[in-house]
Short mmCIF file of C-alpha atoms in Angstrom, two decimals:
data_model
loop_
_atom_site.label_atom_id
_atom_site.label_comp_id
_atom_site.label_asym_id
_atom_site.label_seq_id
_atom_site.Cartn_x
_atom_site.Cartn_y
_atom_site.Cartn_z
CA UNK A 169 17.43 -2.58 -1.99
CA UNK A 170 14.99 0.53 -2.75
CA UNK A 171 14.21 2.32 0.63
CA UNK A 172 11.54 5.25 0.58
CA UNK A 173 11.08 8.07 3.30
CA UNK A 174 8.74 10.38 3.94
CA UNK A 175 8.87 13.88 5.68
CA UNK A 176 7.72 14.73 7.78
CA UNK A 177 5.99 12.04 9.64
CA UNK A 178 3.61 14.30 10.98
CA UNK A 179 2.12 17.59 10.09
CA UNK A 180 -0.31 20.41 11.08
CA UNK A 181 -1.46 23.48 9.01
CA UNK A 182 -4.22 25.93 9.48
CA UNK A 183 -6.89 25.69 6.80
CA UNK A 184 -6.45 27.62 3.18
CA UNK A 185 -2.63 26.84 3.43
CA UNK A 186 -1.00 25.49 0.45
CA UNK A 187 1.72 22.68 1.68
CA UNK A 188 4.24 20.19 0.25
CA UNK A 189 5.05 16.44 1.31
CA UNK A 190 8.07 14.75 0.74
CA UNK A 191 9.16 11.28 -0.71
CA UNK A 192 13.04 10.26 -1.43
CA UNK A 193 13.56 6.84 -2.60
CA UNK A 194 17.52 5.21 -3.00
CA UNK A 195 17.23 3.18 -6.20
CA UNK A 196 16.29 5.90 -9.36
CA UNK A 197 15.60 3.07 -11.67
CA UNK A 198 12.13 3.05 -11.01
CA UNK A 199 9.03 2.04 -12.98
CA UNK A 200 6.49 4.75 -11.35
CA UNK A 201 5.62 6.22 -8.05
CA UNK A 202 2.02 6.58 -6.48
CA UNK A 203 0.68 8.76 -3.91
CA UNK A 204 -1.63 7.14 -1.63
CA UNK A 205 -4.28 8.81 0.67
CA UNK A 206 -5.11 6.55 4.26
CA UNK A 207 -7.87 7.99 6.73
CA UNK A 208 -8.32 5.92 9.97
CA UNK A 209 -9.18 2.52 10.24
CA UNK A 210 -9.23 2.62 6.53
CA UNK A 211 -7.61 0.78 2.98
CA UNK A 212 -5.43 3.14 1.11
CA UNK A 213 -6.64 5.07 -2.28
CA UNK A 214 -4.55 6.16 -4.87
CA UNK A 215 -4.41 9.48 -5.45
CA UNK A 216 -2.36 10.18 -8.50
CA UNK A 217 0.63 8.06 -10.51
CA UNK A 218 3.57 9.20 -11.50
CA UNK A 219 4.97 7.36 -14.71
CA UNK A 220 8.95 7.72 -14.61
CA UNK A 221 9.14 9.39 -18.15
CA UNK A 222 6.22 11.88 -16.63
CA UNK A 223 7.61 15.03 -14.16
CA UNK A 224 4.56 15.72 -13.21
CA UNK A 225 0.44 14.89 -12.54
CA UNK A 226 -1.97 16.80 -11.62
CA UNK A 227 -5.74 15.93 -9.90
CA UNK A 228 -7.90 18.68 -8.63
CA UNK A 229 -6.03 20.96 -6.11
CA UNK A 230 -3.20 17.64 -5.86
CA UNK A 231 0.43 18.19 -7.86
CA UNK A 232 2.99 15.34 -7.78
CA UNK A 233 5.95 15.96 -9.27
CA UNK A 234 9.25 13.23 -9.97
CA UNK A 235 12.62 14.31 -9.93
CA UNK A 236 14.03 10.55 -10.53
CA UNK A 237 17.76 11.51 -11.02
CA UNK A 238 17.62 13.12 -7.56
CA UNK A 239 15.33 10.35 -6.22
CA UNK A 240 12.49 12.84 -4.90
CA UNK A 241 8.88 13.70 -5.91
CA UNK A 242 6.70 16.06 -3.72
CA UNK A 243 3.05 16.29 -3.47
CA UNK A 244 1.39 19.19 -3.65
CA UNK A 245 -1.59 20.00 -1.88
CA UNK A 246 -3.61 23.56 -2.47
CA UNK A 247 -5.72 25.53 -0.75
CA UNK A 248 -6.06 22.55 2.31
CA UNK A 249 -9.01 22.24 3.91
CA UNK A 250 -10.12 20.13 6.77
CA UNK A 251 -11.29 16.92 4.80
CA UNK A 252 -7.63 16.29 3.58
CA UNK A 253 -6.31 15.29 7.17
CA UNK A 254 -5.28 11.89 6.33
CA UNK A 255 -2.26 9.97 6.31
CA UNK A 256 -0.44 10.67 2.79
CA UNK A 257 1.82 7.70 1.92
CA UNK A 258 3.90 7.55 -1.64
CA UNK A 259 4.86 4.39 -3.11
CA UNK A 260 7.57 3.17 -5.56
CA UNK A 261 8.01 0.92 -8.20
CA UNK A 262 11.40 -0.40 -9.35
CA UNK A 263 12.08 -1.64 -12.81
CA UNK A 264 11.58 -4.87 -13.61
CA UNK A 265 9.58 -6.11 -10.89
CA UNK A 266 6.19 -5.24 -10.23
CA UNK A 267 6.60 -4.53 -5.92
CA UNK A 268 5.50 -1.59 -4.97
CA UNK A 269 7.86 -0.36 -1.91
CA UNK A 270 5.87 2.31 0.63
CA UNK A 271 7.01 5.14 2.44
CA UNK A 272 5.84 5.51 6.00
CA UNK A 273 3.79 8.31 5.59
CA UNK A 274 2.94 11.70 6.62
CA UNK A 275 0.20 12.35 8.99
CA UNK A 276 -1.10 15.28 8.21
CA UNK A 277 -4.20 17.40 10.18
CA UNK A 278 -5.84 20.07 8.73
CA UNK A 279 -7.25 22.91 11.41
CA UNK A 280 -10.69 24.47 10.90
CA UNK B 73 -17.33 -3.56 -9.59
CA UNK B 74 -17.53 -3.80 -5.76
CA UNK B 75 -13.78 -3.05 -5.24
CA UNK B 76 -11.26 -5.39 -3.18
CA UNK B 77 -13.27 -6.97 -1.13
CA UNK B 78 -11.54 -8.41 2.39
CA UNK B 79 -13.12 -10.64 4.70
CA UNK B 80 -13.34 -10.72 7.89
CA UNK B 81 -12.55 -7.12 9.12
CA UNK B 82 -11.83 -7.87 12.63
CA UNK B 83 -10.09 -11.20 13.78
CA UNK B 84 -9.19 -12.10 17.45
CA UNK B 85 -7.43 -15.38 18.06
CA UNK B 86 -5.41 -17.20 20.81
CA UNK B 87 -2.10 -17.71 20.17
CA UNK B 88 -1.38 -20.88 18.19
CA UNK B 89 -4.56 -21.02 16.20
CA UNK B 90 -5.04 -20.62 12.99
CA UNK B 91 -5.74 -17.75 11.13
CA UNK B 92 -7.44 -17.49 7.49
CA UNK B 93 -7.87 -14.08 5.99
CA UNK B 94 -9.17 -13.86 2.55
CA UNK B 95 -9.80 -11.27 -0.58
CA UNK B 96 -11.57 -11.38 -3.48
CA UNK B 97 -9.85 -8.93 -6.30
CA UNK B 98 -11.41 -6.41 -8.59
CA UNK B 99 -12.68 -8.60 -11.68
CA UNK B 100 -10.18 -8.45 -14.46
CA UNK B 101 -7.08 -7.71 -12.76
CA UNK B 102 -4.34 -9.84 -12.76
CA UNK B 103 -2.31 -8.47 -9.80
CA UNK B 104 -2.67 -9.18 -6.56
CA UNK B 105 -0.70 -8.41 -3.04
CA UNK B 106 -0.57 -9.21 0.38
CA UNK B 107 0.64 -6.26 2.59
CA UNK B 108 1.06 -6.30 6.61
CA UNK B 109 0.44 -2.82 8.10
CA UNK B 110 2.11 -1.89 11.80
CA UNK B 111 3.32 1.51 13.68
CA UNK B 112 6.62 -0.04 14.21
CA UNK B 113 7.17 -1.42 10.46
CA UNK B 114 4.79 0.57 7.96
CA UNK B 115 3.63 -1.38 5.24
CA UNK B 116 5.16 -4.22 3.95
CA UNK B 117 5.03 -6.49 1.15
CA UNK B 118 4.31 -10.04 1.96
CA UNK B 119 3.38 -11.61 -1.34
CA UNK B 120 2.09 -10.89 -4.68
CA UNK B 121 0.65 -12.95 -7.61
CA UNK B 122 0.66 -12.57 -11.36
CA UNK B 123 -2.19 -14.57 -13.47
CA UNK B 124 -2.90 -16.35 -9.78
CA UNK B 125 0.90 -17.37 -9.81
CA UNK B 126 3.32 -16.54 -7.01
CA UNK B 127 5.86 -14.13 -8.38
CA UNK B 128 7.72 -12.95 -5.27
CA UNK B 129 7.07 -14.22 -1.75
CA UNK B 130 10.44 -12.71 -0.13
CA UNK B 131 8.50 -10.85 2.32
CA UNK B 132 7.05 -13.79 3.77
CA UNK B 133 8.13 -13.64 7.61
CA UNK B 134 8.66 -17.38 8.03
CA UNK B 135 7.07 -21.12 7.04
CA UNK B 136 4.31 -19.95 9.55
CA UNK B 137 2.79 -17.62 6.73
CA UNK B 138 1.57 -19.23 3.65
CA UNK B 139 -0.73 -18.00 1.11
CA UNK B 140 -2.50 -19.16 -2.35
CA UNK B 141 -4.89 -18.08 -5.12
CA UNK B 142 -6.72 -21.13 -6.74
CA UNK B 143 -8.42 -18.93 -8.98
CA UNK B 144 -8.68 -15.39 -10.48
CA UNK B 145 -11.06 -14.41 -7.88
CA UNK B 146 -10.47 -15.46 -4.44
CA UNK B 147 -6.68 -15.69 -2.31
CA UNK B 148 -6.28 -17.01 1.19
CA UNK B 149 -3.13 -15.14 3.65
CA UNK B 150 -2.80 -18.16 6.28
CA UNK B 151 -1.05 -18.09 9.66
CA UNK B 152 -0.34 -21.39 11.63
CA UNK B 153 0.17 -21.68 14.35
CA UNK B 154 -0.42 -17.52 14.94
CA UNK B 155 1.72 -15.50 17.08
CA UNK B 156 1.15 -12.36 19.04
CA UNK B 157 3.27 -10.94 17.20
CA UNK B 158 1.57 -11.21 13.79
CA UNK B 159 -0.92 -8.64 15.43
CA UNK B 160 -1.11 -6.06 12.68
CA UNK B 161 -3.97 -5.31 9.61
CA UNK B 162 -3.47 -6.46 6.91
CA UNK B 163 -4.09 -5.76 3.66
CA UNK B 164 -4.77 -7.08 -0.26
CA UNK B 165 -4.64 -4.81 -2.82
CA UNK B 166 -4.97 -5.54 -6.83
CA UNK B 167 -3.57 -4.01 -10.42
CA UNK B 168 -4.83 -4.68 -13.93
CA UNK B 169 -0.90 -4.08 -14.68
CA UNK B 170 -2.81 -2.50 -17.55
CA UNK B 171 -0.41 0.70 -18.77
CA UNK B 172 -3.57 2.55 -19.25
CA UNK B 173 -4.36 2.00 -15.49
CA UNK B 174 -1.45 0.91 -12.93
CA UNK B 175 -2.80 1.88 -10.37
CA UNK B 176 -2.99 0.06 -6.71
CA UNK B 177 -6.83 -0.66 -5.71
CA UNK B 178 -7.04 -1.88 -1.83
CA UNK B 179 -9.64 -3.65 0.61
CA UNK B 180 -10.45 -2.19 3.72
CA UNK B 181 -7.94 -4.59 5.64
CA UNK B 182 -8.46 -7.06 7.96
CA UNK B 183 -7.35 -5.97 11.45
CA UNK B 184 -5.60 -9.03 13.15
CA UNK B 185 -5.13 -9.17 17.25
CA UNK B 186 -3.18 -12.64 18.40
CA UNK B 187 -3.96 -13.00 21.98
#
């Protein structure tokens, strides 16, 4: 059964810092992995997909990257800046099926 | 297109009523999911359809929870009787399942409170 964490669950950064979250998933034979952006009270928005020939994707100041062997992918986030405090949540999707298992997320706050 | 559209976005019911939430998918995709959103248990997938077909309802909580698309356009989550318990939002989301395009569009959630 594919599990998928995140870390950390929470994190704070002062503006202009680059910074990395995590995802680890248990079962490499995935399909592709998506990052997900949540802000309060709100639906989620995919941010960028990760197919699992692909090692990495790249929107705007946001780098994922897939390591499927080791069952990890990392987003990237440069330069942060107060409008990315969100919840960042990634989400997998195992061969064969089309369920997309989520993390729990990462909260993450932005300081001005 | 409008996006997923989720309806209503507040519900507050007594325990042992019943509980309708519905979603209307983007046009022209032929996925569609039920997730249930709560501190304790994150996100989880409830159901999802393919071509308005049940494909995998193993994360159905119990025969309280039932749920059906008659048509490419329109699904119905329903709770009977509800439980406090089933306080949580929750969500629908929809795929083309395109390659071009895989990529997970969701409504705004419907947050439920059983009294």
């Amino acid at each position: 059964k594919q599990e998928v964490t995140q870390i950390p669950a929470a994190l704070s950064v002062p503006e202009g810092e680059n910074l990395v979250l995590n995802c680890s998933f248990t079962d490499s034979a995935i399909y592709n992995l998506q990052w997900f952006r949540q802000d309060p009270g709100k639906g989620l928005t995919s941010l960028l997909l990760i197919q699992s020939s692909q090692r990495e994707q790249t929107s705007g100041r946001l780098n994922a990257s897939l390591d499927k062997s080791s069952g990890r992918s990392t987003l990237y986030i440069a330069a942060s800046q107060p409008g990315d405090s969100a919840t960042y949540l990634c989400a997998v999707r195992t061969s064969g099926t089309y369920k997309y298992i989520f993390g729990t997320g990462t909260r993450l706050k932005v300081l001005a | 297109d409008a996006g997923v559209i989720q309806s209503p976005r507040h519900e507050v019911t007594e325990m042992g009523q019943e509980v309708t939430l519905r979603c209307k998918p983007i046009s022209g995709h032929d996925y569609l999911f039920w997730y249930r959103q709560t501190m304790m248990r994150g996100l989880e997938l409830l159901i999802y359809f393919n071509n308005n077909v049940p494909i995998d309802d193993s994360g159905m909580p119990e025969d309280r929870f039932s749920a059906k698309m008659p048509n490419a356009s329109f699904s119905t989550l329903k709770i009977q009787p509800s439980e406090p318990r089933d306080s949580a939002v929750y969500f629908c989301a929809s795929s083309s399942g395109s390659q071009k395009d895989e990529k997970l569009f969701f409504g705004s959630g419907t947050q439920l409170s059983v009294l």
